[in-house]
Amino acid sequence: MSVPPSSSTSGAAPASPGALARFGHFQLLRVVGRSAQSVLWLAMEDGQDQELWLLVAARPLPTPAALQQWREIAGRAARTAHPGLADVRALGAEGLLPWLCYVRGESVTLSEMISPSGLPPRETLRGLPQVLQGLGVAHDGALVHGDLQPWSLVRDAQERWSLLGLGLSFQAQAQAELERGSDERQRAVDHDLLSLGLCLHWALCGRPALAEPDIGAAAARLPPRGQESVRLPWREDLRLDEPLRTLVDRATARQLRQRYGNARTFEQALGAWLRGHGGPDLLPLLLDRVRQGGLLPSRPQQTRLLERLDLLAPTARIEQLAEQLIEDESLTLELLRQANQAGMRGSLGEGSGTILTLRRAVALIGTDGVRRATRGLRAWPGQLDADAAQTLQAALHRVRQAGVLARALRPAGYDAELVTVLVLLQSLGLLVLLHHLPSPMQQVRRLMQPGGGEDGEPARAPLGERAAALAVLGFEIDQVGLALLRAWGFDVAALWMARPLPSDALPPRRDRDVDLLRATASCALELVVHEGQPWALQVQGVRRVEQRYGRLLGVDEPSLLRALGELSPRRDLAPEAAGVVDSIPPSLTDSAVPADAAEGRNAPPTSDGLQPPAGVKESGGGLAAALARRQRPVDGDPPGR
C-alpha cells in the first residue's frame, strides 16, 4: 500500500524534481522497504540538505484517541536509549497516519545489502548482538517492535547496527499492553525474535523464506498461527558450519519451545558464535562471572562441615580430612584452585605437576587455609532461584553418585580419591553453567528432550548435547570447564583427563595412565545416567556403556547392573537432593531408546524396581564387591600406578 499524498496546505513547497511525492513537509525520494504494516522511504525535509529514513504506517489509526495513545507509546520508545536502537529524530502524524523519522547519514539497510547469493555470515551477524541487546532492553520496558523487517536493520559507516521502527506498530504494542505479564505480551516478544530469525535466514540465503518478502506474512505462516516450517537449505553455494545452521534454524523452529525464549539468549548465542564458539573472549567473561558470583555455592551442610573440621583437625590424618572435604564440591574445587596457583605450587619445586587430590592440596594449604577457604564460599543457593537451585542440586547429586561408581570402576592400583576428583572436573562445565546461566541451560535441556507433537506438529527427535549447546550457547559445555582449569594452571595431562570422552568417540586403548583415568571417570558419568530407570531402559543403557568401556576397564554387564542397583540406597550421600534428581534430564548425553524398551516389554520389575539378569546372583558387600567379577582384558596386565 502506497503512502497517501500529503494533506498539507497549498502553500507548501513543491516537490523537488527528484522526489516521487510529498508527505507533509517531507519529500519522498524512493521506497526502501514495504510491508503490510509500514513503508520505509528515503526522504528529505523541506529546507534541509540531509537524507532521512522516514517510516510511515501503512494504515491510519481509527480515532484521534488512538493517535494520542500512539504518541505516548512512540514517545516512550524514542526515549529508550541504547546503541542497538536507532535514535528517533522526530515523530508525528499526517492526519491519523503516524510516522517516525531518522537521520540516514551513511547508513544502509540490511535489505539493500543482500545479494541473490546471500551475505557472508560474519558480515551479516557481526553487529546483530548489539541490536538484540537493544531489543531486550525494549522488551524489558514492555515495548515490542511488531514489524521487524530486513529494512528495519541499518548499518552505519562504522559498521554498527541499529533497529528502526520501535514504537510505530500501534497494533502490536496495543496487544502487548493488554497486561504486562500476559501471554499476549510474550507472543509479541516471540514474534519479534521469530522475525529477526527470518531476517537472518533471508540474509544468509539471499532469498526470503517461503518466497514471502514480507517478514510479518512469513511469520504468520509458521506456528503457532500457521503450519509451515523454515530451515536453511543445503546448497552448494551455501556452505555454513553446523553451529551456525543450528543457531539460525532454532530461531525459526516449528516448535515454540525450541526457539529462543528472549532476546538476550539469542544475543548470547550469536555473540558466542562470532567469538568462535567460546574462543578467546569466553574466558574473561567466565572469570568475571565467577569472581562476582563464586564458582559454585557451598552445600547447605557447610556449618556441620566446619564443626567436623574443628573436631578432626587437631588429631586427624590428612586422609581423614580429605574424606570430609570431598563431600563439598565447591570447597573441593576452591582448594584445588588455590593449590594449583603458580605461587603456591611453585613451593613444591619444578616438575611437581598439577595437584589433583585433596590430600596434597590440604598438605600444601594447611588446615587454617582450609577453614579460610570454607568460610569464603558463597552460601547456598547463591544467586539462584528455587527452581534453578533444585536443578543444580540434582546435578551435584548425580556427580556424587558417579564418584562412587568411579571408585568401584577403577582398575587395581589407581587412587580412589583421584578418580572421584576427575569425575567432578569432567562435570565442571555443566555445574558452572547451571549456576551462572540457568535459563540458557534450561533451554539446552529442552532441546535434548524429544518433542511431543503438540498442536498437531510432528514429533521431533532430541538434539545431542553438542548440537543443543551450540544452538543456545554458541560453544560446547566442556569448553567452560577447560577454560577455567587453564586459568587455574592445570597442565596438559590434567586437562586431558578433565575432559569427558565424547559420546561419538571410542575410548582409547590401555596404553597410558592418563587415558585409563579419563575413561574411568567418563564411564562412571555415562553409567550413572541409568540409575533408577525402568529395568528395560537400564539394561539397554548399561549394555551401551559395557560395549564402550568393558574391554578397557575390565567390567561386564552384570557387574555394572549390580553396581547401579546398589546406588539407590545410597541417597544418604545427598539427602537434600532426594526427590529432585528427576527434575533434570537423565544426562547431557546422546542416547535414543526404542519404543518397546521405553514401555518395558517382557521385563517385569521386581519389588525393588530391578530385575537381575539371568545367571547373576544377588550379593551384598557394596560396590566394590559388586564389581569383584571384573573381567580382565585379554591383551594386557593391569597397569601400575
XYZ file of C-alpha atoms in Angstrom:
641
model
C 0.000 0.000 0.000
C 1.446 3.350 -1.012
C 1.523 6.340 1.281
C -1.323 8.733 0.507
C -0.418 12.184 -0.718
C 0.204 14.867 1.815
C -2.692 16.709 3.412
C -0.586 19.822 3.811
C -1.844 23.239 2.762
C -1.494 24.667 -0.698
C 1.301 26.940 0.486
C 3.689 24.027 0.966
C 6.835 23.951 -1.124
C 6.542 21.890 -4.314
C 8.330 18.582 -4.603
C 11.859 18.717 -5.989
C 12.487 17.179 -9.423
C 13.981 14.018 -7.904
C 11.106 13.401 -5.476
C 8.323 10.937 -6.164
C 5.774 12.649 -3.943
C 5.322 14.783 -0.877
C 4.260 13.758 2.587
C 3.697 16.704 4.875
C 6.964 18.657 4.963
C 8.925 15.663 3.593
C 9.946 14.966 0.005
C 9.783 11.243 -0.716
C 12.716 10.119 -2.865
C 12.233 6.340 -3.111
C 10.712 3.353 -1.339
C 13.305 1.336 0.580
C 11.013 -1.346 2.002
C 7.336 -2.138 2.307
C 5.245 -4.458 4.468
C 1.582 -4.827 5.342
C 2.118 -2.562 8.349
C 4.577 0.123 7.230
C 6.635 1.665 4.444
C 10.212 2.915 4.713
C 11.069 5.886 2.493
C 14.292 7.639 1.724
C 13.222 11.239 2.199
C 14.367 14.812 2.707
C 12.840 17.520 4.832
C 11.938 20.900 3.359
C 14.757 23.386 3.838
C 17.233 20.689 4.920
C 20.066 19.174 2.895
C 20.040 15.879 4.753
C 18.706 12.467 3.754
C 16.356 10.806 6.218
C 14.740 7.460 6.847
C 11.004 8.122 7.029
C 8.982 5.213 8.370
C 5.239 5.633 7.784
C 2.409 3.412 8.979
C 0.557 1.692 6.138
C -2.864 2.477 7.594
C -4.227 5.392 9.586
C -5.308 4.890 13.170
C -9.067 4.613 13.736
C -9.626 7.539 16.109
C -7.885 10.642 17.496
C -7.868 8.893 20.899
C -5.874 6.020 19.414
C -3.475 8.547 17.882
C -2.923 10.170 21.254
C -2.225 6.791 22.795
C 0.225 6.058 19.974
C 2.071 9.334 20.623
C 2.579 8.296 24.245
C 3.894 4.849 23.247
C 6.106 6.213 20.461
C 7.485 8.869 22.792
C 8.372 6.233 25.365
C 10.058 4.143 22.658
C 12.007 7.175 21.396
C 13.274 7.814 24.936
C 14.575 4.230 25.222
C 18.256 4.883 24.647
C 20.539 2.048 23.513
C 23.192 1.783 20.751
C 21.180 -1.033 19.195
C 18.112 1.187 18.807
C 18.259 3.954 16.220
C 17.811 7.498 17.568
C 14.451 8.970 16.570
C 14.917 12.450 15.074
C 11.204 13.281 15.093
C 7.807 11.631 15.288
C 4.367 12.806 14.261
C 1.315 12.123 12.152
C -0.330 13.365 8.988
C -3.948 13.261 9.900
C -4.256 9.908 11.629
C -1.256 8.379 9.828
C 1.763 8.018 12.205
C 5.381 8.361 11.129
C 8.899 8.171 12.595
C 11.937 9.948 11.182
C 15.657 9.047 11.495
C 18.835 10.636 10.144
C 20.253 8.454 7.398
C 23.843 9.665 7.303
C 25.954 6.979 5.626
C 23.849 4.100 6.866
C 22.442 1.344 4.682
C 19.690 -1.179 5.366
C 20.196 -4.929 5.502
C 17.743 -5.362 2.622
C 19.912 -3.138 0.425
C 22.998 -5.218 1.237
C 21.539 -8.668 0.489
C 22.627 -10.173 -2.822
C 20.983 -13.161 -4.582
C 23.753 -15.411 -3.264
C 23.403 -14.143 0.299
C 25.821 -12.347 2.607
C 28.962 -13.710 4.270
C 27.912 -14.976 7.733
C 30.253 -12.812 9.772
C 29.329 -9.704 7.831
C 25.673 -10.460 8.482
C 25.948 -11.273 12.160
C 28.751 -9.045 13.420
C 26.565 -6.186 14.642
C 23.338 -8.017 15.411
C 24.161 -8.897 19.038
C 24.008 -5.158 19.751
C 20.568 -4.981 18.102
C 19.383 -7.887 20.220
C 20.680 -6.190 23.344
C 18.626 -3.131 22.450
C 15.606 -5.274 21.669
C 15.997 -6.925 25.072
C 16.019 -3.510 26.749
C 12.848 -2.590 24.865
C 11.130 -5.838 25.846
C 12.074 -5.259 29.471
C 10.274 -1.935 29.203
C 7.113 -3.589 27.798
C 7.853 -2.303 24.280
C 7.642 -4.547 21.218
C 8.519 -3.861 17.602
C 5.824 -5.833 15.820
C 7.081 -5.310 12.238
C 10.764 -6.223 12.165
C 11.933 -6.385 8.523
C 15.344 -6.535 6.789
C 14.998 -2.829 6.048
C 14.446 -2.203 9.773
C 18.111 -3.125 10.368
C 20.586 -0.427 9.336
C 24.391 -0.341 9.425
C 26.362 2.897 9.647
C 29.829 3.773 8.328
C 31.445 2.367 11.493
C 29.679 -0.979 10.858
C 27.422 -0.515 13.873
C 23.936 -1.929 13.511
C 20.732 -0.457 14.903
C 16.997 -1.044 14.665
C 14.420 1.293 13.104
C 10.729 1.369 13.855
C 10.366 0.633 17.566
C 7.037 2.089 18.641
C 5.478 2.536 15.189
C 3.294 -0.586 15.202
C 0.338 0.503 17.292
C -1.491 -2.801 16.830
C 1.405 -4.927 18.167
C 2.008 -2.575 21.072
C -1.683 -2.433 21.973
C -1.738 -6.226 22.248
C 1.353 -6.228 24.436
C -0.132 -3.536 26.680
C -3.247 -5.584 27.463
C -1.465 -6.931 30.505
C 2.243 -6.586 31.240
C 2.720 -10.235 32.194
C 0.124 -11.695 29.843
C 0.524 -14.388 27.227
C -0.223 -11.756 24.581
C 2.872 -9.819 25.525
C 5.030 -12.945 25.387
C 3.596 -13.789 21.979
C 4.541 -10.296 20.794
C 8.097 -10.816 22.078
C 8.244 -14.232 20.381
C 7.075 -12.610 17.129
C 9.946 -10.095 17.262
C 12.518 -12.881 17.747
C 10.980 -15.043 15.019
C 11.014 -12.056 12.654
C 14.689 -11.445 13.322
C 15.397 -15.120 12.687
C 13.612 -14.881 9.335
C 15.690 -11.796 8.502
C 18.876 -13.781 9.207
C 17.578 -16.641 7.068
C 16.981 -14.218 4.187
C 20.372 -12.548 4.576
C 22.287 -15.852 4.533
C 20.268 -17.493 1.745
C 19.843 -14.436 -0.469
C 16.116 -15.099 -0.798
C 13.190 -14.765 1.629
C 11.827 -17.751 3.496
C 8.695 -19.257 1.937
C 9.243 -16.844 -1.014
C 7.495 -14.217 1.106
C 9.193 -10.777 1.112
C 7.018 -9.506 3.973
C 8.552 -10.980 7.145
C 5.298 -10.497 9.036
C 3.383 -12.523 6.467
C 6.039 -15.254 6.525
C 5.927 -15.367 10.337
C 2.146 -15.814 10.185
C 2.625 -18.986 8.153
C 4.733 -20.560 10.914
C 3.371 -21.968 14.192
C 1.525 -21.032 16.301
C -0.581 -19.296 13.605
C 0.391 -21.427 10.610
C 1.746 -24.870 9.783
C 4.760 -24.113 7.546
C 8.364 -24.809 8.507
C 11.560 -22.939 7.655
C 15.082 -24.328 7.681
C 18.263 -23.242 5.955
C 18.583 -25.088 2.625
C 21.505 -27.325 1.726
C 23.031 -25.756 -1.361
C 26.451 -25.917 -2.887
C 26.777 -22.141 -2.662
C 25.516 -22.033 0.950
C 28.267 -23.608 2.985
C 27.506 -22.843 6.626
C 29.040 -24.597 9.593
C 26.849 -26.798 11.776
C 26.748 -24.446 14.796
C 25.530 -21.538 12.662
C 22.917 -23.652 10.916
C 21.640 -24.887 14.262
C 21.614 -21.350 15.646
C 19.589 -19.829 12.790
C 17.254 -22.812 12.373
C 16.473 -22.661 16.065
C 15.239 -19.074 15.673
C 12.654 -20.254 13.110
C 11.874 -23.690 14.586
C 8.332 -25.043 14.280
C 8.002 -25.758 17.980
C 7.844 -22.681 20.167
C 9.780 -24.291 22.985
C 12.732 -24.808 20.651
C 13.017 -21.118 19.789
C 14.918 -18.511 21.760
C 12.974 -17.545 24.841
C 14.218 -13.958 24.989
C 16.429 -11.529 23.118
C 19.386 -11.926 25.477
C 19.584 -15.676 24.929
C 19.533 -15.093 21.166
C 22.205 -12.395 21.553
C 24.383 -14.680 23.646
C 24.276 -17.442 21.059
C 25.161 -15.037 18.231
C 27.953 -13.442 20.222
C 29.466 -16.780 21.160
C 29.433 -17.935 17.538
C 31.142 -14.729 16.443
C 33.826 -15.289 19.081
C 34.498 -18.673 17.555
C 32.369 -20.976 19.722
C 33.872 -19.959 23.034
C 37.156 -18.578 21.781
C 39.439 -16.031 23.432
C 36.593 -13.827 24.703
C 34.907 -16.662 26.599
C 37.481 -16.978 29.358
C 37.398 -13.343 30.558
C 33.593 -13.453 30.587
C 33.530 -16.620 32.673
C 36.206 -15.448 35.075
C 34.309 -12.223 35.593
C 31.105 -14.092 36.369
C 32.947 -16.434 38.719
C 34.555 -13.513 40.535
C 31.177 -11.879 41.034
C 29.078 -14.906 41.949
C 31.596 -17.521 43.044
C 32.352 -20.756 41.232
C 29.621 -22.796 42.935
C 27.624 -22.176 46.099
C 28.647 -24.237 49.110
C 26.471 -27.124 50.177
C 23.788 -26.365 52.787
C 25.689 -28.504 55.332
C 28.680 -26.147 55.378
C 28.213 -25.346 59.085
C 28.318 -29.023 60.003
C 31.409 -29.460 57.836
C 33.214 -26.690 59.735
C 32.272 -28.307 63.031
C 33.651 -31.651 61.888
C 36.847 -29.980 60.712
C 37.308 -28.306 64.096
C 36.945 -31.701 65.795
C 39.183 -33.572 63.378
C 41.913 -31.025 62.685
C 43.981 -31.386 65.886
C 44.493 -35.152 65.618
C 43.193 -36.376 62.249
C 45.387 -37.518 59.437
C 45.271 -35.688 56.140
C 43.435 -38.629 54.558
C 40.612 -38.271 57.083
C 40.319 -34.557 56.442
C 40.228 -35.145 52.694
C 37.362 -37.617 53.079
C 35.330 -34.918 54.815
C 36.249 -32.105 52.434
C 35.421 -34.003 49.258
C 31.762 -34.057 50.316
C 31.525 -30.378 49.306
C 32.141 -29.906 45.578
C 32.502 -26.138 45.855
C 35.156 -26.445 48.564
C 36.954 -29.212 46.674
C 37.261 -27.047 43.572
C 38.336 -23.998 45.583
C 41.115 -25.941 47.319
C 42.328 -27.365 44.000
C 42.300 -23.855 42.519
C 44.338 -22.425 45.376
C 46.772 -25.338 45.456
C 47.473 -25.042 41.718
C 48.136 -21.316 41.673
C 51.572 -20.605 40.287
C 52.943 -19.204 43.550
C 51.541 -21.984 45.716
C 52.563 -24.891 43.520
C 55.949 -23.323 42.909
C 56.848 -24.018 46.532
C 56.913 -27.727 45.673
C 59.659 -27.201 43.138
C 59.816 -27.711 39.404
C 58.169 -30.749 37.905
C 55.597 -31.123 40.686
C 52.742 -31.270 38.172
C 49.091 -30.435 38.711
C 47.668 -31.198 42.150
C 44.628 -33.413 41.647
C 43.953 -34.802 45.131
C 42.728 -33.098 48.260
C 45.408 -34.852 50.300
C 48.118 -32.902 48.516
C 46.054 -29.724 48.487
C 45.441 -29.856 52.259
C 49.080 -30.648 52.932
C 50.085 -27.586 50.923
C 47.454 -25.132 52.170
C 47.152 -26.290 55.780
C 44.077 -26.628 57.963
C 43.918 -22.892 58.621
C 43.853 -22.278 54.901
C 41.069 -24.847 54.557
C 38.984 -23.013 57.167
C 39.506 -19.692 55.387
C 38.529 -21.229 52.067
C 35.415 -22.769 53.609
C 34.255 -19.531 55.184
C 34.906 -17.658 51.925
C 32.431 -19.725 49.912
C 29.066 -18.324 48.880
C 26.186 -19.719 50.910
C 23.672 -21.954 49.215
C 21.888 -21.299 46.867
C 23.985 -18.291 45.842
C 22.335 -16.275 43.076
C 19.860 -18.992 42.087
C 16.114 -19.038 42.486
C 14.380 -22.085 43.931
C 13.922 -23.954 40.637
C 17.480 -23.327 39.427
C 18.881 -24.314 42.830
C 16.935 -27.561 42.705
C 18.308 -28.318 39.245
C 21.887 -27.639 40.365
C 21.372 -29.756 43.480
C 20.153 -32.654 41.339
C 23.190 -32.344 39.070
C 25.527 -32.323 42.089
C 23.824 -35.439 43.389
C 24.473 -37.231 40.101
C 28.129 -36.189 40.236
C 28.461 -37.635 43.758
C 26.889 -40.900 42.652
C 29.207 -41.035 39.643
C 32.130 -40.538 42.023
C 31.026 -43.606 43.972
C 30.846 -45.601 40.750
C 34.259 -44.364 39.619
C 35.847 -45.676 42.814
C 34.391 -49.105 42.090
C 35.238 -48.998 38.381
C 38.870 -48.003 38.753
C 41.324 -50.744 37.835
C 43.593 -52.106 40.514
C 46.383 -49.806 41.577
C 44.670 -46.470 40.903
C 43.832 -43.936 43.596
C 40.167 -43.756 44.650
C 40.230 -40.066 45.524
C 41.858 -39.179 42.211
C 39.114 -40.757 40.090
C 36.452 -39.094 42.272
C 38.056 -35.699 41.653
C 38.271 -36.411 37.913
C 34.524 -37.084 37.821
C 33.989 -33.657 39.381
C 36.400 -31.968 36.957
C 34.722 -33.587 33.951
C 31.407 -32.182 35.232
C 32.796 -28.709 35.978
C 31.475 -27.031 32.821
C 27.937 -28.311 33.381
C 27.876 -27.301 37.053
C 29.245 -23.807 36.418
C 26.744 -23.184 33.628
C 23.852 -24.384 35.784
C 24.982 -21.879 38.418
C 25.756 -18.870 36.228
C 23.495 -19.399 33.183
C 20.467 -21.336 34.472
C 17.991 -20.003 31.908
C 20.040 -20.901 28.789
C 20.825 -24.295 30.293
C 17.121 -24.906 30.739
C 16.710 -24.328 27.015
C 19.609 -26.682 26.277
C 17.884 -29.410 28.280
C 14.595 -28.800 26.465
C 16.273 -29.248 23.087
C 17.704 -32.554 24.316
C 14.229 -33.899 25.042
C 12.038 -35.331 22.263
C 9.168 -33.203 21.032
C 5.734 -34.418 21.936
C 3.984 -33.413 18.717
C 1.853 -30.751 20.368
C -0.692 -28.779 18.355
C -0.572 -31.240 15.506
C 3.165 -30.798 14.966
C 5.245 -33.848 14.049
C 7.319 -35.419 16.784
C 10.878 -34.113 16.978
C 13.944 -36.182 17.755
C 16.043 -34.769 20.601
C 19.228 -32.908 19.815
C 22.534 -34.180 21.131
C 24.455 -32.331 23.798
C 26.844 -30.650 21.376
C 24.177 -29.502 18.926
C 21.878 -28.236 21.704
C 24.676 -26.346 23.471
C 25.908 -24.793 20.245
C 22.369 -23.727 19.370
C 21.796 -21.980 22.685
C 25.234 -21.021 23.993
C 27.374 -20.969 20.879
C 30.023 -23.184 22.497
C 30.326 -26.674 23.942
C 29.719 -27.284 27.623
C 33.136 -28.877 28.159
C 34.891 -25.735 26.976
C 33.737 -23.879 30.089
C 35.461 -26.259 32.470
C 38.624 -26.421 30.378
C 38.836 -22.631 30.202
C 38.629 -22.374 33.979
C 41.149 -25.146 34.560
C 43.628 -23.489 32.207
C 43.271 -20.299 34.203
C 43.982 -22.257 37.382
C 47.262 -23.522 35.952
C 46.374 -27.123 35.127
C 48.919 -28.781 32.851
C 48.245 -30.601 29.592
C 47.916 -34.057 31.170
C 45.403 -32.815 33.759
C 43.365 -31.013 31.090
C 43.298 -34.203 29.039
C 41.899 -36.219 31.944
C 39.417 -33.464 32.899
C 37.636 -33.611 29.542
C 34.937 -36.288 29.250
C 35.150 -38.640 26.325
C 32.812 -37.531 23.517
C 29.821 -39.808 23.121
C 30.696 -40.466 19.480
C 34.378 -41.272 20.159
C 35.757 -44.683 21.030
C 37.718 -44.964 24.303
C 41.473 -45.172 23.783
C 43.493 -48.358 24.133
C 45.062 -49.048 27.501
C 48.486 -47.616 26.754
C 48.693 -44.570 29.049
C 47.618 -43.962 32.608
C 46.013 -40.636 31.677
C 43.799 -42.367 29.102
C 42.684 -45.027 31.565
C 41.895 -42.498 34.297
C 39.974 -40.294 31.863
C 37.955 -43.277 30.642
C 37.168 -44.371 34.220
C 35.617 -41.007 35.097
C 33.755 -40.814 31.772
C 32.398 -44.344 32.186
C 31.064 -43.501 35.657
C 29.319 -40.385 34.349
C 27.733 -42.290 31.468
C 26.705 -45.143 33.743
C 25.094 -43.047 36.484
C 22.606 -41.695 33.946
C 20.786 -45.026 34.011
C 20.410 -45.280 37.789
C 16.777 -45.512 38.808
C 15.468 -46.122 35.285
C 12.984 -48.909 34.486
C 14.718 -52.214 34.049
C 14.443 -52.433 30.252
C 15.895 -48.940 29.801
C 18.618 -49.641 32.330
C 19.709 -52.827 30.601
C 19.954 -51.115 27.221
C 21.875 -48.178 28.644
C 24.285 -50.369 30.609
C 24.838 -52.530 27.550
C 25.990 -49.477 25.596
C 28.339 -48.496 28.412
C 29.742 -52.039 28.594
C 30.322 -52.074 24.834
C 32.297 -48.821 25.087
C 34.302 -49.453 28.228
C 34.071 -53.154 29.113
C 37.269 -54.294 27.458
C 39.245 -51.239 28.563
C 38.194 -51.248 32.221
C 37.575 -54.978 32.605
C 33.897 -54.743 33.575
C 30.891 -56.696 32.331
C 27.184 -56.030 32.081
C 26.034 -57.948 35.205
C 28.508 -56.214 37.476
C 27.546 -52.791 36.110
C 23.860 -53.511 36.640
C 24.503 -54.649 40.177
C 26.525 -51.525 40.879
C 23.673 -49.342 39.675
C 21.224 -51.270 41.813
C 23.313 -50.537 44.878
C 23.323 -46.797 44.176
C 19.640 -46.362 45.033
C 20.068 -46.998 48.786
C 22.980 -44.532 48.823
C 20.772 -41.438 48.614
C 22.088 -40.602 52.054
C 25.050 -39.166 50.154
C 22.833 -36.176 49.415
C 19.563 -36.431 51.329
C 18.655 -32.875 50.471
C 18.565 -33.868 46.787
C 16.140 -36.758 47.280
C 13.122 -36.334 45.069
C 14.693 -33.764 42.759
C 17.108 -35.887 40.760
C 14.463 -36.394 38.099
C 13.944 -32.636 37.749
C 16.692 -32.613 35.135
C 17.045 -34.914 32.152
C 18.986 -38.084 32.971
C 22.070 -36.798 31.238
C 23.524 -34.344 28.806
C 24.406 -37.240 26.503
C 23.112 -38.524 23.189
C 21.023 -41.627 23.739
C 17.960 -42.892 21.920
C 15.789 -45.642 23.409
C 13.494 -47.805 21.280
C 9.794 -47.584 21.989
C 9.491 -51.190 23.144
C 12.242 -50.648 25.677
C 10.569 -47.495 26.906
C 7.444 -49.491 27.590
C 9.457 -52.102 29.444
C 8.043 -55.026 27.438
C 8.853 -58.542 28.594
C 10.719 -57.198 31.591
C 8.501 -57.225 34.673
C 10.278 -55.449 37.527
C 10.823 -56.995 40.907
C 9.634 -55.414 44.118
C 12.599 -53.051 44.240
C 12.128 -51.931 40.635
C 15.014 -54.025 39.241
C 15.168 -57.488 37.758
C 18.619 -59.117 37.951
C 19.846 -60.682 34.717
C 19.880 -64.428 34.415
C 22.921 -66.036 35.952
C 23.698 -63.144 38.281
C 23.223 -63.906 41.957
C 22.215 -61.268 44.472
C 25.066 -60.380 46.755
C 25.889 -57.650 49.216
C 29.115 -56.007 50.182
C 28.862 -52.656 48.424
C 30.005 -51.501 45.025
C 33.490 -52.903 45.339
C 32.030 -56.372 45.831
C 29.581 -55.814 43.021
C 32.474 -55.210 40.644
C 34.633 -58.004 42.001
C 33.742 -60.151 38.991
C 35.526 -57.702 36.715
C 36.722 -59.463 33.561
C 40.383 -58.844 32.849
C 41.256 -57.695 29.292
C 42.775 -60.351 27.118
C 45.689 -58.286 25.896
C 47.470 -56.977 28.940
C 48.009 -56.950 32.650
C 46.587 -54.211 34.853
C 48.727 -51.071 34.679
C 50.810 -49.846 37.509
C 50.306 -46.616 39.352
